[in-house]
Amino acid sequence: MSSLVVPPASPRAPARGRLAPSPTGRLHLGNAFAFLMAWLHARASGADVVLRMEDIDPDRSRPEFAEGIMEDLAWLGITWDEGPQGEGREERGSHGPYVQSARFDRYAALLKDLEARGLIYPCYCTRKELRLLASAPHIGDEGAPYTGTCRNLSAAARARMEASGRKACLRLDTQAALTALGLSQTSIFFHDAVLGPQCLSLDGCGGDFALRRSDGVFAYQLAVSVDDAAMGITQVVRGEDLLSSTPRQRLLLFLMGAHPPTYAHLPLVHDAQGERLAKRHKALEITALRRAGIRPEAIIGYLGFLAGCRAQPEAARPEALLPEFALSSLKGRRLELPQNIMDVLHSSLII
Ligand code: GLU
């Protein structure tokens, strides 16, 4: 573990939350809801907020999206204590760099360590979804669990694959990892602050998951786990579509000897037709709402109303929502925007 510096968090470690956007598009109301909840949870528990830009996917990340996201967050009043700040985006904080593309050496160090412990193997299966590994898997992205085809390839078979020009991705041998940790179960338990107790089988969450793509790009699961540990993150608040990533990340954190953070997985925001908000909902992007003359307080107040902090969608600054905020009240809540959301936001008054 020589080059792998991971200060393990402990229950007494200072509370630290994070905003971890992927700069693959602009923020829409659904992303803003998740970031507001992460911010409120951090502020309510006296945690510092870290902003980490998750730009490891070379095909989908754009610097202009990173800039736009930070602008949108700041405009909404969702602030952060560490990370890129101000006009020049200079980094504040002692856990940087806060941009994943500047942290590759850390990801490589963990891979090296896991390799030395015999916990990863090359996989030559070509699957279309391998392309997506550098992005967090949202609903519909994951495909079937890995079948284990390449787990026990002989050295000769591997050499043949390499000689034929096949490039391998690297997978974690989850069974070997559990054994190395002295764990006999194949499920990972944790308490979710919204959903309650969770027990998810690693097989059900993709089996032996990839840590590096065959083109050398690091996988989201690896980068996030290394960074959460190294940045001393003690609380993770994010959308429910990332629930199946949590057992994988906890396993990696255990392998690093780090204390895993607490988790809260939030219900997702839907449009009036019941569709989950996504990149195609351009009209519901924060930048579009801003251009339409809507005030940030109207958006925050509406999101606070969605979260149950307010009985009515009335305008508010983020800190005004703190007294009524409780993650647990989000359990089972259906978050659906009305058809006339623009009118509601336009007519929202400061009360
Ligand atoms: N960067 C990821 C995304 O925007 C979220 C990662 C996380 O919260 O773990 O989907």
Short mmCIF file of C-alpha atoms and ligand atoms in Angstrom, two decimals:
data_model
loop_
_atom_site.label_atom_id
_atom_site.label_comp_id
_atom_site.label_asym_id
_atom_site.label_seq_id
_atom_site.Cartn_x
_atom_site.Cartn_y
_atom_site.Cartn_z
CA MET A 1 0.00 0.00 0.00
CA SER A 2 3.06 2.24 -0.25
CA SER A 3 1.81 4.96 -2.58
CA LEU A 4 -1.78 4.72 -1.48
CA VAL A 5 -2.41 7.44 1.04
CA VAL A 6 -5.93 7.14 2.33
CA PRO A 7 -6.64 8.64 5.72
CA PRO A 8 -9.42 6.46 7.12
CA ALA A 9 -12.38 8.45 8.41
CA SER A 10 -13.64 7.43 11.80
CA PRO A 11 -16.99 8.07 13.47
CA ARG A 12 -15.25 10.96 15.24
CA ALA A 13 -13.88 12.44 12.01
CA PRO A 14 -15.15 15.94 11.15
CA ALA A 15 -18.40 15.73 9.19
CA ARG A 16 -17.90 16.29 5.46
CA GLY A 17 -20.44 16.12 2.68
CA ARG A 18 -19.96 16.48 -1.05
CA LEU A 19 -21.44 17.77 -4.26
CA ALA A 20 -20.10 15.52 -7.01
CA PRO A 21 -21.42 16.68 -10.39
CA SER A 22 -20.42 15.09 -13.68
CA PRO A 23 -19.84 17.83 -16.25
CA THR A 24 -21.73 16.01 -19.00
CA GLY A 25 -24.55 18.54 -19.30
CA ARG A 26 -26.14 21.45 -17.45
CA LEU A 27 -28.04 21.05 -14.17
CA HIS A 28 -31.78 20.45 -14.42
CA LEU A 29 -34.31 20.65 -11.61
CA GLY A 30 -33.70 17.00 -10.69
CA ASN A 31 -29.93 17.48 -10.21
CA ALA A 32 -30.59 20.72 -8.34
CA PHE A 33 -32.95 18.87 -6.00
CA ALA A 34 -30.28 16.26 -5.18
CA PHE A 35 -27.59 18.91 -4.62
CA LEU A 36 -29.91 20.96 -2.43
CA MET A 37 -30.67 17.89 -0.29
CA ALA A 38 -26.93 17.08 0.02
CA TRP A 39 -26.26 20.71 0.98
CA LEU A 40 -29.10 20.84 3.55
CA HIS A 41 -28.01 17.56 5.11
CA ALA A 42 -24.44 18.82 5.37
CA ARG A 43 -25.43 22.17 6.85
CA ALA A 44 -27.93 20.56 9.24
CA SER A 45 -25.23 18.26 10.56
CA GLY A 46 -22.47 20.89 10.75
CA ALA A 47 -20.57 19.27 7.86
CA ASP A 48 -18.25 21.05 5.47
CA VAL A 49 -19.29 20.80 1.83
CA VAL A 50 -16.74 19.66 -0.75
CA LEU A 51 -17.29 20.21 -4.45
CA ARG A 52 -15.65 17.54 -6.57
CA MET A 53 -15.88 17.71 -10.35
CA GLU A 54 -16.27 14.16 -11.72
CA ASP A 55 -14.87 14.61 -15.19
CA ILE A 56 -13.21 11.24 -15.79
CA ASP A 57 -15.33 10.34 -18.80
CA PRO A 58 -13.35 11.74 -21.74
CA ASP A 59 -16.20 11.17 -24.18
CA ARG A 60 -18.86 13.01 -22.24
CA SER A 61 -17.18 15.59 -19.97
CA ARG A 62 -16.76 19.20 -21.12
CA PRO A 63 -15.05 22.06 -19.26
CA GLU A 64 -17.88 24.41 -20.24
CA PHE A 65 -20.38 22.14 -18.48
CA ALA A 66 -18.19 22.11 -15.34
CA GLU A 67 -18.17 25.91 -15.41
CA GLY A 68 -21.90 26.09 -16.08
CA ILE A 69 -22.72 23.70 -13.21
CA MET A 70 -20.66 25.71 -10.72
CA GLU A 71 -22.32 28.89 -11.95
CA ASP A 72 -25.79 27.37 -11.56
CA LEU A 73 -25.05 26.09 -8.05
CA ALA A 74 -23.66 29.42 -6.90
CA TRP A 75 -26.63 31.27 -8.44
CA LEU A 76 -29.00 28.99 -6.50
CA GLY A 77 -27.12 29.73 -3.27
CA ILE A 78 -25.80 26.17 -2.93
CA THR A 79 -22.31 26.98 -1.68
CA TRP A 80 -19.25 24.87 -0.96
CA ASP A 81 -16.34 25.22 1.43
CA GLU A 82 -13.71 23.27 -0.52
CA GLY A 83 -13.10 22.89 -4.20
CA PRO A 84 -12.76 25.27 -7.15
CA GLN A 85 -13.86 28.75 -6.06
CA GLY A 86 -14.37 32.23 -7.44
CA GLU A 87 -13.72 33.65 -10.89
CA GLY A 88 -10.41 31.91 -11.50
CA ARG A 89 -11.69 28.64 -9.98
CA GLU A 90 -8.67 28.42 -7.71
CA GLU A 91 -8.94 25.49 -5.36
CA ARG A 92 -9.65 26.04 -1.69
CA GLY A 93 -9.09 23.19 0.78
CA SER A 94 -6.41 20.73 1.77
CA HIS A 95 -7.85 17.64 0.03
CA GLY A 96 -7.32 18.65 -3.59
CA PRO A 97 -7.10 18.43 -6.44
CA TYR A 98 -10.91 18.55 -6.56
CA VAL A 99 -11.17 17.68 -10.24
CA GLN A 100 -11.00 13.96 -11.01
CA SER A 101 -8.98 14.35 -14.19
CA ALA A 102 -6.14 15.63 -11.96
CA ARG A 103 -6.30 12.58 -9.68
CA PHE A 104 -5.39 9.72 -12.02
CA ASP A 105 -2.25 8.86 -10.03
CA ARG A 106 -4.44 8.07 -7.01
CA TYR A 107 -6.68 5.74 -9.01
CA ALA A 108 -3.68 4.01 -10.54
CA ALA A 109 -2.18 3.53 -7.05
CA LEU A 110 -5.28 1.70 -5.81
CA LEU A 111 -5.32 -0.51 -8.91
CA LYS A 112 -1.68 -1.36 -8.34
CA ASP A 113 -2.37 -2.24 -4.74
CA LEU A 114 -5.37 -4.45 -5.63
CA GLU A 115 -3.34 -6.14 -8.34
CA ALA A 116 -0.54 -6.90 -5.87
CA ARG A 117 -3.16 -8.48 -3.59
CA GLY A 118 -4.45 -10.64 -6.46
CA LEU A 119 -7.90 -9.06 -6.41
CA ILE A 120 -8.26 -7.89 -10.00
CA TYR A 121 -8.14 -9.65 -13.33
CA PRO A 122 -8.12 -8.64 -16.99
CA CYS A 123 -11.37 -9.20 -18.84
CA TYR A 124 -11.46 -9.40 -22.63
CA CYS A 125 -15.22 -9.51 -23.08
CA THR A 126 -16.28 -6.65 -25.26
CA ARG A 127 -19.57 -5.27 -24.21
CA LYS A 128 -21.10 -2.10 -25.42
CA GLU A 129 -21.82 -0.97 -21.88
CA LEU A 130 -18.12 -1.05 -20.97
CA ARG A 131 -17.97 2.28 -22.75
CA LEU A 132 -20.18 3.79 -20.05
CA LEU A 133 -18.04 2.76 -17.10
CA ALA A 134 -16.50 6.15 -16.52
CA SER A 135 -19.92 7.60 -15.78
CA ALA A 136 -22.10 6.87 -12.78
CA PRO A 137 -24.58 4.17 -13.81
CA HIS A 138 -28.03 5.67 -13.95
CA ILE A 139 -31.18 3.65 -14.50
CA GLY A 140 -30.96 1.52 -17.63
CA ASP A 141 -27.17 1.93 -18.00
CA GLU A 142 -25.96 -1.17 -16.26
CA GLY A 143 -26.87 -4.19 -18.33
CA ALA A 144 -26.73 -7.73 -16.96
CA PRO A 145 -24.32 -8.74 -14.15
CA TYR A 146 -20.95 -9.92 -15.38
CA THR A 147 -20.93 -13.67 -15.87
CA GLY A 148 -17.33 -14.25 -14.80
CA THR A 149 -16.11 -15.54 -18.18
CA CYS A 150 -12.59 -14.15 -17.84
CA ARG A 151 -12.16 -14.68 -14.06
CA ASN A 152 -10.23 -17.88 -14.34
CA LEU A 153 -8.50 -17.57 -17.70
CA SER A 154 -5.15 -19.33 -17.73
CA ALA A 155 -1.98 -17.32 -18.29
CA ALA A 156 -1.72 -18.92 -21.73
CA ALA A 157 -5.27 -17.91 -22.65
CA ARG A 158 -4.55 -14.34 -21.52
CA ALA A 159 -1.36 -14.26 -23.56
CA ARG A 160 -3.30 -15.46 -26.63
CA MET A 161 -5.86 -12.68 -26.15
CA GLU A 162 -3.13 -10.07 -25.81
CA ALA A 163 -1.27 -11.44 -28.85
CA SER A 164 -4.44 -11.16 -30.91
CA GLY A 165 -4.58 -7.47 -30.02
CA ARG A 166 -7.51 -7.67 -27.59
CA LYS A 167 -7.38 -5.03 -24.88
CA ALA A 168 -8.60 -5.94 -21.42
CA CYS A 169 -10.61 -4.00 -18.92
CA LEU A 170 -9.75 -4.69 -15.28
CA ARG A 171 -12.36 -6.19 -12.97
CA LEU A 172 -12.47 -6.65 -9.24
CA ASP A 173 -12.79 -10.29 -8.20
CA THR A 174 -15.58 -9.63 -5.70
CA GLN A 175 -15.45 -13.10 -4.16
CA ALA A 176 -11.70 -12.88 -3.62
CA ALA A 177 -12.15 -9.38 -2.20
CA LEU A 178 -14.72 -10.57 0.33
CA THR A 179 -12.47 -13.46 1.30
CA ALA A 180 -9.50 -11.11 1.70
CA LEU A 181 -11.61 -9.04 4.06
CA GLY A 182 -12.60 -12.13 6.03
CA LEU A 183 -16.25 -11.69 5.06
CA SER A 184 -18.28 -14.79 4.43
CA GLN A 185 -21.46 -13.08 3.21
CA THR A 186 -21.93 -11.97 -0.39
CA SER A 187 -24.23 -9.08 0.46
CA ILE A 188 -23.35 -5.65 1.76
CA PHE A 189 -25.41 -4.17 4.58
CA PHE A 190 -25.82 -0.50 5.31
CA HIS A 191 -28.35 1.88 6.74
CA ASP A 192 -29.73 4.37 4.28
CA ALA A 193 -30.90 7.63 5.87
CA VAL A 194 -33.88 7.77 3.49
CA LEU A 195 -34.64 4.16 2.60
CA GLY A 196 -33.76 2.49 5.90
CA PRO A 197 -31.74 -0.75 6.28
CA GLN A 198 -30.35 -2.14 3.01
CA CYS A 199 -28.90 -5.55 2.24
CA LEU A 200 -27.77 -5.75 -1.40
CA SER A 201 -26.00 -8.68 -2.98
CA LEU A 202 -22.87 -7.86 -4.94
CA ASP A 203 -24.03 -10.22 -7.68
CA GLY A 204 -27.29 -8.30 -7.93
CA CYS A 205 -25.24 -5.11 -8.32
CA GLY A 206 -23.26 -6.22 -11.36
CA GLY A 207 -21.01 -8.98 -9.94
CA ASP A 208 -17.30 -8.50 -10.65
CA PHE A 209 -17.38 -4.85 -11.61
CA ALA A 210 -14.86 -3.05 -13.81
CA LEU A 211 -12.33 -0.65 -12.34
CA ARG A 212 -10.68 0.44 -15.56
CA ARG A 213 -11.91 0.37 -19.12
CA SER A 214 -9.97 -1.43 -21.82
CA ASP A 215 -8.86 1.96 -23.19
CA GLY A 216 -7.29 2.83 -19.82
CA VAL A 217 -10.07 5.17 -18.63
CA PHE A 218 -10.77 4.71 -14.91
CA ALA A 219 -14.23 3.58 -13.90
CA TYR A 220 -16.59 5.77 -11.90
CA GLN A 221 -16.80 3.20 -9.05
CA LEU A 222 -13.05 3.30 -8.53
CA ALA A 223 -12.64 7.08 -8.80
CA VAL A 224 -15.54 7.86 -6.47
CA SER A 225 -14.39 5.41 -3.80
CA VAL A 226 -10.78 6.60 -3.85
CA ASP A 227 -11.91 10.22 -3.65
CA ASP A 228 -14.53 9.73 -0.94
CA ALA A 229 -11.86 8.05 1.19
CA ALA A 230 -9.04 10.49 0.43
CA MET A 231 -11.28 13.54 0.89
CA GLY A 232 -12.56 12.26 4.24
CA ILE A 233 -16.19 12.28 3.09
CA THR A 234 -18.48 11.15 5.92
CA GLN A 235 -21.88 11.54 4.24
CA VAL A 236 -23.10 10.79 0.72
CA VAL A 237 -26.49 12.10 -0.42
CA ARG A 238 -27.44 11.28 -4.04
CA GLY A 239 -30.20 9.97 -6.28
CA GLU A 240 -31.77 6.58 -5.77
CA ASP A 241 -30.51 5.45 -9.18
CA LEU A 242 -27.05 5.16 -7.60
CA LEU A 243 -28.21 2.77 -4.87
CA SER A 244 -26.73 -0.27 -6.64
CA SER A 245 -23.35 1.49 -6.74
CA THR A 246 -23.16 1.73 -2.96
CA PRO A 247 -22.28 -1.93 -2.19
CA ARG A 248 -19.47 -1.74 -4.77
CA GLN A 249 -18.13 1.48 -3.32
CA ARG A 250 -18.35 0.18 0.24
CA LEU A 251 -16.42 -2.91 -0.78
CA LEU A 252 -13.67 -0.77 -2.30
CA LEU A 253 -13.59 1.45 0.79
CA PHE A 254 -13.21 -1.63 3.01
CA LEU A 255 -10.35 -2.81 0.78
CA MET A 256 -8.67 0.58 1.26
CA GLY A 257 -9.11 0.31 5.00
CA ALA A 258 -11.26 3.45 4.99
CA HIS A 259 -14.32 4.05 7.12
CA PRO A 260 -17.30 4.27 4.73
CA PRO A 261 -19.52 7.36 4.82
CA THR A 262 -23.22 7.30 5.67
CA TYR A 263 -25.56 7.12 2.67
CA ALA A 264 -28.87 8.66 1.70
CA HIS A 265 -30.49 7.82 -1.62
CA LEU A 266 -33.13 10.27 -2.73
CA PRO A 267 -36.29 9.75 -4.77
CA LEU A 268 -35.88 11.04 -8.33
CA VAL A 269 -37.76 14.00 -9.75
CA HIS A 270 -40.24 13.29 -12.59
CA ASP A 271 -41.99 15.50 -15.10
CA ALA A 272 -45.76 15.84 -15.36
CA GLN A 273 -45.86 12.75 -17.63
CA GLY A 274 -44.15 10.66 -14.96
CA GLU A 275 -40.79 10.58 -16.77
CA ARG A 276 -37.59 10.90 -14.80
CA LEU A 277 -35.88 14.24 -15.48
CA ALA A 278 -32.93 13.80 -17.82
CA LYS A 279 -30.68 15.71 -20.15
CA ARG A 280 -33.39 16.06 -22.77
CA HIS A 281 -35.49 18.20 -20.37
CA LYS A 282 -33.76 21.33 -21.65
CA ALA A 283 -36.59 23.64 -20.56
CA LEU A 284 -36.09 22.49 -16.97
CA GLU A 285 -32.39 23.28 -16.90
CA ILE A 286 -31.46 25.88 -14.31
CA THR A 287 -29.88 28.05 -16.97
CA ALA A 288 -33.10 28.00 -19.04
CA LEU A 289 -35.22 28.88 -15.99
CA ARG A 290 -32.84 31.70 -15.21
CA ARG A 291 -33.09 33.01 -18.77
CA ALA A 292 -36.87 32.86 -18.47
CA GLY A 293 -36.62 35.35 -15.60
CA ILE A 294 -37.24 32.94 -12.72
CA ARG A 295 -35.55 33.84 -9.43
CA PRO A 296 -33.24 31.38 -7.65
CA GLU A 297 -35.37 31.69 -4.48
CA ALA A 298 -38.41 30.50 -6.43
CA ILE A 299 -36.54 27.36 -7.54
CA ILE A 300 -35.11 26.63 -4.09
CA GLY A 301 -38.49 27.25 -2.45
CA TYR A 302 -40.17 24.90 -4.92
CA LEU A 303 -37.57 22.18 -4.35
CA GLY A 304 -38.02 22.67 -0.59
CA PHE A 305 -41.75 22.20 -1.09
CA LEU A 306 -41.06 18.98 -3.05
CA ALA A 307 -38.93 17.78 -0.12
CA GLY A 308 -41.71 18.51 2.34
CA CYS A 309 -39.96 21.43 4.06
CA ARG A 310 -42.81 23.75 3.05
CA ALA A 311 -46.57 23.31 2.78
CA GLN A 312 -46.63 25.68 -0.23
CA PRO A 313 -44.12 26.42 -2.97
CA GLU A 314 -43.00 29.76 -1.56
CA ALA A 315 -39.69 31.42 -2.39
CA ALA A 316 -36.80 30.76 -0.02
CA ARG A 317 -33.04 30.81 0.30
CA PRO A 318 -31.48 27.38 0.97
CA GLU A 319 -30.68 28.17 4.63
CA ALA A 320 -34.32 29.09 5.31
CA LEU A 321 -35.27 25.45 4.65
CA LEU A 322 -33.01 24.09 7.36
CA PRO A 323 -35.44 24.12 10.32
CA GLU A 324 -37.98 21.90 8.50
CA PHE A 325 -35.52 19.67 6.65
CA ALA A 326 -35.43 15.92 7.40
CA LEU A 327 -34.01 13.32 5.03
CA SER A 328 -36.22 10.64 6.56
CA SER A 329 -39.37 12.44 5.39
CA LEU A 330 -38.35 11.75 1.77
CA LYS A 331 -38.96 8.02 2.06
CA GLY A 332 -41.55 6.87 -0.47
CA ARG A 333 -42.25 10.44 -1.59
CA ARG A 334 -43.32 10.76 -5.21
CA LEU A 335 -41.63 13.79 -6.72
CA GLU A 336 -43.51 14.97 -9.77
CA LEU A 337 -43.46 18.43 -11.31
CA PRO A 338 -46.84 19.86 -12.35
CA GLN A 339 -47.56 20.64 -15.99
CA ASN A 340 -47.62 24.35 -15.15
CA ILE A 341 -44.27 24.35 -13.31
CA MET A 342 -43.17 27.53 -15.12
CA ASP A 343 -46.26 29.42 -13.92
CA VAL A 344 -45.74 28.12 -10.38
CA LEU A 345 -42.11 29.28 -10.41
CA HIS A 346 -42.98 32.65 -11.95
CA SER A 347 -45.68 33.34 -9.40
CA SER A 348 -43.70 32.20 -6.38
CA LEU A 349 -43.61 35.00 -3.81
CA ILE A 350 -41.24 35.70 -0.98
CA ILE A 351 -43.35 35.17 2.12
N1 GLU B 1 -20.98 12.23 -10.53
C1 GLU B 1 -22.08 11.36 -10.38
C2 GLU B 1 -23.24 11.84 -11.20
O1 GLU B 1 -23.34 13.02 -11.47
C3 GLU B 1 -22.56 11.21 -8.95
C4 GLU B 1 -21.61 10.48 -8.14
C5 GLU B 1 -22.03 10.21 -6.73
O2 GLU B 1 -22.79 11.00 -6.12
O3 GLU B 1 -21.54 9.25 -6.22
O4 GLU B 1 -24.07 11.06 -11.55
#
